[in-house]
mmCIF file of C-alpha atoms in Angstrom:
data_model
loop_
_atom_site.group_PDB
_atom_site.id
_atom_site.type_symbol
_atom_site.label_atom_id
_atom_site.label_comp_id
_atom_site.label_asym_id
_atom_site.label_seq_id
_atom_site.Cartn_x
_atom_site.Cartn_y
_atom_site.Cartn_z
ATOM 1 C CA MET A 544 15.292 3.655 -8.085
ATOM 2 C CA ASN A 545 11.878 5.226 -7.484
ATOM 3 C CA ARG A 546 10.923 7.992 -5.088
ATOM 4 C CA ILE A 547 7.868 7.136 -3.003
ATOM 5 C CA LEU A 548 5.782 9.313 -0.701
ATOM 6 C CA VAL A 549 4.240 7.660 2.372
ATOM 7 C CA SER A 550 1.612 9.397 4.515
ATOM 8 C CA CYS A 551 0.949 8.519 8.183
ATOM 9 C CA ALA A 552 4.393 6.925 8.088
ATOM 10 C CA THR A 553 4.616 6.442 11.870
ATOM 11 C CA SER A 554 1.505 4.252 12.031
ATOM 12 C CA HIS A 555 2.204 0.549 12.565
ATOM 13 C CA ILE A 556 1.444 -0.202 8.904
ATOM 14 C CA GLY A 557 3.269 2.913 7.704
ATOM 15 C CA SER A 558 6.375 1.946 9.669
ATOM 16 C CA ALA A 559 6.352 -1.578 8.211
ATOM 17 C CA VAL A 560 5.964 -0.233 4.667
ATOM 18 C CA THR A 561 8.786 2.232 5.246
ATOM 19 C CA ARG A 562 11.166 -0.538 6.335
ATOM 20 C CA LEU A 563 10.393 -2.578 3.214
ATOM 21 C CA LEU A 564 10.572 0.288 0.738
ATOM 22 C CA SER A 565 13.726 1.879 2.163
ATOM 23 C CA LYS A 566 15.791 -1.075 0.921
ATOM 24 C CA ASP A 567 15.339 -0.170 -2.737
ATOM 25 C CA HIS A 568 13.746 3.282 -2.987
ATOM 26 C CA GLU A 569 14.100 6.896 -1.969
ATOM 27 C CA LEU A 570 11.383 7.885 0.486
ATOM 28 C CA VAL A 571 9.579 11.017 1.584
ATOM 29 C CA LEU A 572 7.650 10.381 4.793
ATOM 30 C CA THR A 573 4.902 12.473 6.342
ATOM 31 C CA CYS A 574 3.742 12.207 9.932
ATOM 32 C CA ARG A 575 2.247 14.066 12.867
ATOM 33 C CA ASN A 576 4.345 12.342 15.555
ATOM 34 C CA THR A 577 7.841 13.699 14.901
ATOM 35 C CA GLU A 578 9.349 12.039 17.985
ATOM 36 C CA LYS A 579 8.236 8.599 16.840
ATOM 37 C CA MET A 580 9.469 9.384 13.329
ATOM 38 C CA ALA A 581 12.953 10.113 14.683
ATOM 39 C CA GLN A 582 12.960 6.764 16.500
ATOM 40 C CA ASN A 583 11.853 4.931 13.350
ATOM 41 C CA LEU A 584 14.517 6.580 11.218
ATOM 42 C CA SER A 585 17.270 5.640 13.659
ATOM 43 C CA SER A 586 16.395 1.971 13.162
ATOM 44 C CA LEU A 587 16.376 2.059 9.349
ATOM 45 C CA ASN A 588 19.270 0.299 7.656
ATOM 46 C CA THR A 589 19.454 2.111 4.337
ATOM 47 C CA ARG A 590 21.769 4.287 2.277
ATOM 48 C CA ASN A 591 18.922 5.679 0.218
ATOM 49 C CA MET A 592 17.493 9.143 0.698
ATOM 50 C CA VAL A 593 14.813 9.412 3.389
ATOM 51 C CA GLU A 594 13.211 12.848 3.806
ATOM 52 C CA THR A 595 10.518 13.725 6.334
ATOM 53 C CA THR A 596 7.897 16.458 6.652
ATOM 54 C CA TYR A 597 5.300 17.230 9.298
ATOM 55 C CA LEU A 598 1.695 16.681 8.222
ATOM 56 C CA ASP A 599 -1.491 16.873 10.271
ATOM 57 C CA PHE A 600 -4.386 15.545 8.178
ATOM 58 C CA PHE A 601 -6.863 17.339 10.454
ATOM 59 C CA ASN A 602 -5.405 20.769 9.695
ATOM 60 C CA ALA A 603 -5.769 22.412 6.264
ATOM 61 C CA GLU A 604 -2.905 24.836 6.937
ATOM 62 C CA SER A 605 -0.594 21.924 7.771
ATOM 63 C CA VAL A 606 -1.639 20.183 4.546
ATOM 64 C CA ASP A 607 -0.827 23.277 2.497
ATOM 65 C CA GLN A 608 2.500 23.822 4.243
ATOM 66 C CA SER A 609 3.525 20.220 3.682
ATOM 67 C CA THR A 610 2.742 20.247 -0.026
ATOM 68 C CA PHE A 611 4.423 23.663 -0.398
ATOM 69 C CA TYR A 612 7.553 22.132 1.165
ATOM 70 C CA LEU A 613 7.470 19.217 -1.280
ATOM 71 C CA LYS A 614 7.107 21.637 -4.189
ATOM 72 C CA GLN A 615 9.981 23.811 -2.950
ATOM 73 C CA LYS A 616 12.230 20.741 -2.727
ATOM 74 C CA ASN A 617 11.356 19.905 -6.359
ATOM 75 C CA PHE A 618 10.232 16.436 -5.363
ATOM 76 C CA THR A 619 8.272 14.363 -7.838
ATOM 77 C CA PHE A 620 7.024 10.877 -7.067
ATOM 78 C CA ASP A 621 6.809 7.496 -8.744
ATOM 79 C CA GLY A 622 4.655 6.045 -5.986
ATOM 80 C CA LEU A 623 2.298 7.270 -3.274
ATOM 81 C CA VAL A 624 1.245 5.185 -0.286
ATOM 82 C CA PHE A 625 -1.753 7.103 1.016
ATOM 83 C CA ILE A 626 -2.580 5.840 4.512
ATOM 84 C CA LEU A 627 -5.599 7.496 6.107
ATOM 85 C CA PRO A 628 -6.102 8.152 9.814
ATOM 86 C CA ARG A 629 -8.235 5.538 11.570
ATOM 87 C CA PHE A 630 -11.903 6.473 11.457
ATOM 88 C CA PRO A 631 -13.640 6.783 14.836
ATOM 89 C CA VAL A 632 -16.207 4.086 15.583
ATOM 90 C CA SER A 633 -19.824 5.083 16.154
ATOM 91 C CA ASP A 634 -23.118 3.196 16.132
ATOM 92 C CA SER A 635 -25.166 6.396 15.894
ATOM 93 C CA VAL A 636 -27.441 6.043 12.853
ATOM 94 C CA PHE A 637 -28.413 9.721 12.864
ATOM 95 C CA PRO A 638 -25.544 11.879 14.177
ATOM 96 C CA ASP A 639 -26.290 15.576 14.478
ATOM 97 C CA ASP A 640 -25.233 17.949 11.716
ATOM 98 C CA GLU A 641 -22.202 19.256 13.610
ATOM 99 C CA THR A 642 -20.857 15.723 14.114
ATOM 100 C CA TRP A 643 -21.220 14.919 10.421
ATOM 101 C CA LEU A 644 -19.509 18.162 9.414
ATOM 102 C CA GLN A 645 -16.565 17.513 11.730
ATOM 103 C CA LEU A 646 -16.185 13.891 10.637
ATOM 104 C CA TYR A 647 -16.131 14.720 6.937
ATOM 105 C CA LYS A 648 -13.811 17.674 7.500
ATOM 106 C CA ASN A 649 -11.242 15.608 9.443
ATOM 107 C CA TYR A 650 -11.467 12.279 7.671
ATOM 108 C CA PHE A 651 -12.332 13.190 4.090
ATOM 109 C CA ILE A 652 -12.163 16.850 3.058
ATOM 110 C CA THR A 653 -8.821 17.834 4.607
ATOM 111 C CA PRO A 654 -6.929 14.608 3.751
ATOM 112 C CA LEU A 655 -8.322 14.876 0.219
ATOM 113 C CA ARG A 656 -6.865 18.395 0.060
ATOM 114 C CA PHE A 657 -3.411 16.809 0.330
ATOM 115 C CA LEU A 658 -4.048 14.620 -2.709
ATOM 116 C CA LYS A 659 -5.522 17.530 -4.638
ATOM 117 C CA ASN A 660 -2.508 19.735 -3.894
ATOM 118 C CA ILE A 661 -0.037 17.055 -4.974
ATOM 119 C CA ILE A 662 -1.868 16.405 -8.228
ATOM 120 C CA ASN A 663 -2.527 20.070 -9.048
ATOM 121 C CA GLN A 664 1.132 20.952 -8.443
ATOM 122 C CA GLN A 665 2.276 18.187 -10.828
ATOM 123 C CA LEU A 666 4.224 16.269 -8.176
ATOM 124 C CA LEU A 667 3.295 12.843 -9.582
ATOM 125 C CA ASN A 668 5.378 11.478 -12.438
ATOM 126 C CA PRO A 669 3.710 9.778 -15.419
ATOM 127 C CA GLY A 670 3.223 6.147 -14.464
ATOM 128 C CA CYS A 671 3.021 6.942 -10.753
ATOM 129 C CA LYS A 672 1.230 4.289 -8.681
ATOM 130 C CA ILE A 673 -1.102 5.410 -5.900
ATOM 131 C CA VAL A 674 -2.084 2.864 -3.266
ATOM 132 C CA MET A 675 -4.717 3.961 -0.760
ATOM 133 C CA ILE A 676 -5.061 2.061 2.518
ATOM 134 C CA SER A 677 -7.434 2.048 5.485
ATOM 135 C CA GLY A 678 -10.897 3.444 5.732
ATOM 136 C CA LEU A 679 -11.984 2.038 2.382
ATOM 137 C CA SER A 680 -14.910 -0.197 1.525
ATOM 138 C CA SER A 681 -14.796 -3.873 2.488
ATOM 139 C CA LYS A 682 -17.989 -4.293 0.388
ATOM 140 C CA SER A 683 -19.866 -5.231 3.563
ATOM 141 C CA ALA A 684 -21.505 -2.734 5.900
ATOM 142 C CA LEU A 685 -20.007 -2.993 9.371
ATOM 143 C CA THR A 686 -22.455 -3.566 12.209
ATOM 144 C CA HIS A 687 -22.440 -0.691 14.729
ATOM 145 C CA TYR A 688 -20.075 1.324 12.479
ATOM 146 C CA SER A 689 -22.663 3.718 11.106
ATOM 147 C CA THR A 690 -20.563 6.808 10.357
ATOM 148 C CA ASN A 691 -17.621 4.611 9.393
ATOM 149 C CA ASN A 692 -19.708 2.982 6.650
ATOM 150 C CA CYS A 693 -20.410 6.358 5.057
ATOM 151 C CA LEU A 694 -16.835 7.620 5.235
ATOM 152 C CA ARG A 695 -15.433 4.398 3.762
ATOM 153 C CA HIS A 696 -17.685 4.600 0.737
ATOM 154 C CA ALA A 697 -16.934 8.285 0.186
ATOM 155 C CA TRP A 698 -13.248 7.389 -0.162
ATOM 156 C CA LEU A 699 -13.941 4.475 -2.449
ATOM 157 C CA GLY A 700 -15.967 6.707 -4.766
ATOM 158 C CA GLN A 701 -13.175 9.279 -4.740
ATOM 159 C CA ALA A 702 -10.566 6.636 -5.567
ATOM 160 C CA LYS A 703 -12.629 5.377 -8.517
ATOM 161 C CA THR A 704 -13.044 8.926 -9.809
ATOM 162 C CA MET A 705 -9.319 9.615 -9.500
ATOM 163 C CA ALA A 706 -8.467 6.360 -11.284
ATOM 164 C CA LEU A 707 -10.545 7.435 -14.281
ATOM 165 C CA SER A 708 -9.352 11.042 -14.372
ATOM 166 C CA LEU A 709 -5.627 10.264 -13.957
ATOM 167 C CA ALA A 710 -5.477 7.297 -16.336
ATOM 168 C CA GLU A 711 -4.459 9.458 -19.323
ATOM 169 C CA ARG A 712 -1.283 10.325 -17.411
ATOM 170 C CA ARG A 713 -0.713 6.602 -16.751
ATOM 171 C CA ILE A 714 -1.213 7.227 -13.036
ATOM 172 C CA SER A 715 -2.906 4.251 -11.405
ATOM 173 C CA VAL A 716 -5.079 4.420 -8.286
ATOM 174 C CA ASN A 717 -5.826 1.203 -6.423
ATOM 175 C CA THR A 718 -7.146 0.658 -2.925
ATOM 176 C CA LEU A 719 -6.628 -1.924 -0.210
ATOM 177 C CA SER A 720 -9.526 -2.627 2.130
ATOM 178 C CA LEU A 721 -8.383 -4.227 5.339
ATOM 179 C CA GLY A 722 -10.155 -6.620 7.631
ATOM 180 C CA GLY A 723 -8.712 -7.138 11.096
ATOM 181 C CA VAL A 724 -5.007 -6.301 11.295
ATOM 182 C CA MET A 725 -2.858 -7.187 14.282
ATOM 183 C CA THR A 726 -1.427 -3.765 14.970
ATOM 184 C CA ASP A 727 -0.084 -3.000 18.438
ATOM 185 C CA ALA A 728 -3.204 -0.967 19.189
ATOM 186 C CA TYR A 729 -5.540 -3.759 18.090
ATOM 187 C CA ILE A 730 -3.648 -6.417 20.069
ATOM 188 C CA GLN A 731 -3.943 -4.258 23.185
ATOM 189 C CA LYS A 732 -7.654 -3.763 22.529
ATOM 190 C CA MET A 733 -8.152 -7.536 22.262
ATOM 191 C CA LYS A 734 -6.254 -8.147 25.505
ATOM 192 C CA VAL A 735 -8.540 -5.723 27.321
ATOM 193 C CA LYS A 736 -11.585 -7.358 25.737
ATOM 194 C CA ALA A 737 -10.418 -10.825 26.833
ATOM 195 C CA GLU A 738 -9.957 -9.612 30.390
ATOM 196 C CA GLN A 739 -13.425 -8.066 30.405
ATOM 197 C CA GLN A 740 -14.931 -11.348 29.220
ATOM 198 C CA GLY A 741 -12.948 -13.388 31.720
ATOM 199 C CA ILE A 742 -11.301 -15.590 29.080
ATOM 200 C CA SER A 743 -7.756 -16.023 27.810
ATOM 201 C CA TYR A 744 -6.417 -13.933 24.953
ATOM 202 C CA ASP A 745 -5.933 -17.066 22.819
ATOM 203 C CA GLU A 746 -9.547 -18.140 23.379
ATOM 204 C CA LEU A 747 -10.825 -14.701 22.501
ATOM 205 C CA MET A 748 -8.834 -14.670 19.273
ATOM 206 C CA ARG A 749 -10.162 -18.083 18.274
ATOM 207 C CA ASN A 750 -13.668 -16.690 18.728
ATOM 208 C CA GLU A 751 -12.834 -13.479 16.883
ATOM 209 C CA VAL A 752 -11.607 -15.213 13.718
ATOM 210 C CA SER A 753 -14.103 -18.084 13.691
ATOM 211 C CA ASN A 754 -16.051 -16.511 10.785
ATOM 212 C CA ILE A 755 -12.908 -15.880 8.691
ATOM 213 C CA PRO A 756 -12.001 -18.704 6.267
ATOM 214 C CA LEU A 757 -8.250 -18.359 6.905
ATOM 215 C CA LYS A 758 -8.959 -18.303 10.671
ATOM 216 C CA LYS A 759 -6.694 -15.353 11.382
ATOM 217 C CA TYR A 760 -6.380 -11.619 11.153
ATOM 218 C CA ALA A 761 -3.683 -10.124 8.942
ATOM 219 C CA ALA A 762 -0.217 -9.534 10.295
ATOM 220 C CA VAL A 763 1.060 -6.002 9.737
ATOM 221 C CA ASP A 764 3.885 -7.324 7.552
ATOM 222 C CA GLU A 765 1.345 -9.127 5.336
ATOM 223 C CA VAL A 766 -0.404 -5.812 4.692
ATOM 224 C CA ALA A 767 2.942 -4.129 4.005
ATOM 225 C CA ASP A 768 3.830 -6.867 1.502
ATOM 226 C CA ALA A 769 0.534 -6.291 -0.333
ATOM 227 C CA ILE A 770 1.178 -2.545 -0.509
ATOM 228 C CA VAL A 771 4.677 -3.034 -1.928
ATOM 229 C CA SER A 772 3.281 -5.485 -4.483
ATOM 230 C CA LEU A 773 0.807 -2.883 -5.739
ATOM 231 C CA LEU A 774 3.661 -0.427 -6.180
ATOM 232 C CA GLY A 775 5.398 -2.936 -8.458
ATOM 233 C CA PRO A 776 4.628 -4.843 -11.678
ATOM 234 C CA LEU A 777 1.400 -6.308 -10.257
ATOM 235 C CA SER A 778 -0.415 -3.038 -11.024
ATOM 236 C CA ASN A 779 1.205 -2.287 -14.395
ATOM 237 C CA HIS A 780 -2.174 -2.757 -16.096
ATOM 238 C CA MET A 781 -4.467 -2.244 -13.118
ATOM 239 C CA THR A 782 -6.309 0.831 -11.868
ATOM 240 C CA GLY A 783 -9.507 1.596 -9.991
ATOM 241 C CA GLN A 784 -9.451 -1.740 -8.164
ATOM 242 C CA ASN A 785 -10.378 -2.298 -4.530
ATOM 243 C CA LEU A 786 -8.546 -5.351 -3.184
ATOM 244 C CA LEU A 787 -9.685 -7.015 0.028
ATOM 245 C CA ILE A 788 -7.133 -8.126 2.615
ATOM 246 C CA ASP A 789 -9.618 -9.826 4.899
ATOM 247 C CA GLY A 790 -8.764 -13.534 5.011
ATOM 248 C CA GLY A 791 -11.777 -14.377 2.869
ATOM 249 C CA PHE A 792 -14.340 -12.734 5.171
ATOM 250 C CA PHE A 793 -16.255 -11.255 2.233
ATOM 251 C CA LYS A 794 -17.727 -14.218 0.397
ATOM 252 C CA GLY A 795 -19.535 -12.515 -2.502
ATOM 253 C CA TYR A 796 -18.500 -12.791 -6.133
#
């Protein structure tokens, strides 16, 4: 039985991953929404250890306190599911300096501090598998997502660098880049959009996925299945790879 750390565990994807992993593994879950975490835990059907700790990725002190707690508990991990907060959408090509500084602080520098702390404090076992999700490169620039494009590629470069530097310890680092995913928040957004356009939700969704070969967005459980696969034998001889879960939207070689 492995022990796996999951960040942003109360997100829709994080919750789905937690349900799958709790069947066979011990889990340590981090979150900012402790009330939602308590609700999620009450619905888990598992006899395996599930530990939780508060973590706010936007707060360096919270990051340090969380990793200090993990160190004090003598936890070491065989897997890490590193889910990033959702990047804000902006079509501003030239944000002011203060905006850039705040974006990189909240969505790159401080979350990266969590990874750095875990690695520096030797909390990852040899052979540990890191899977990073959300906010990574889909290999295509996103129209009207100017700042998002830059943040995604910063994370992809970091993941590649980590894959190379941690390989001697047999720690793998692979990333999943997501296209549209039918989370609760996204479904609600599409319902509002359909109402604004004066069309049915089903018609809107047919239009939305018309340029996707599989003609659908990913279900949350499909993303969770892919994450669990990368924590298993699939990635035994794989590191530094960015896998696209986008229904075939990216058509390059």
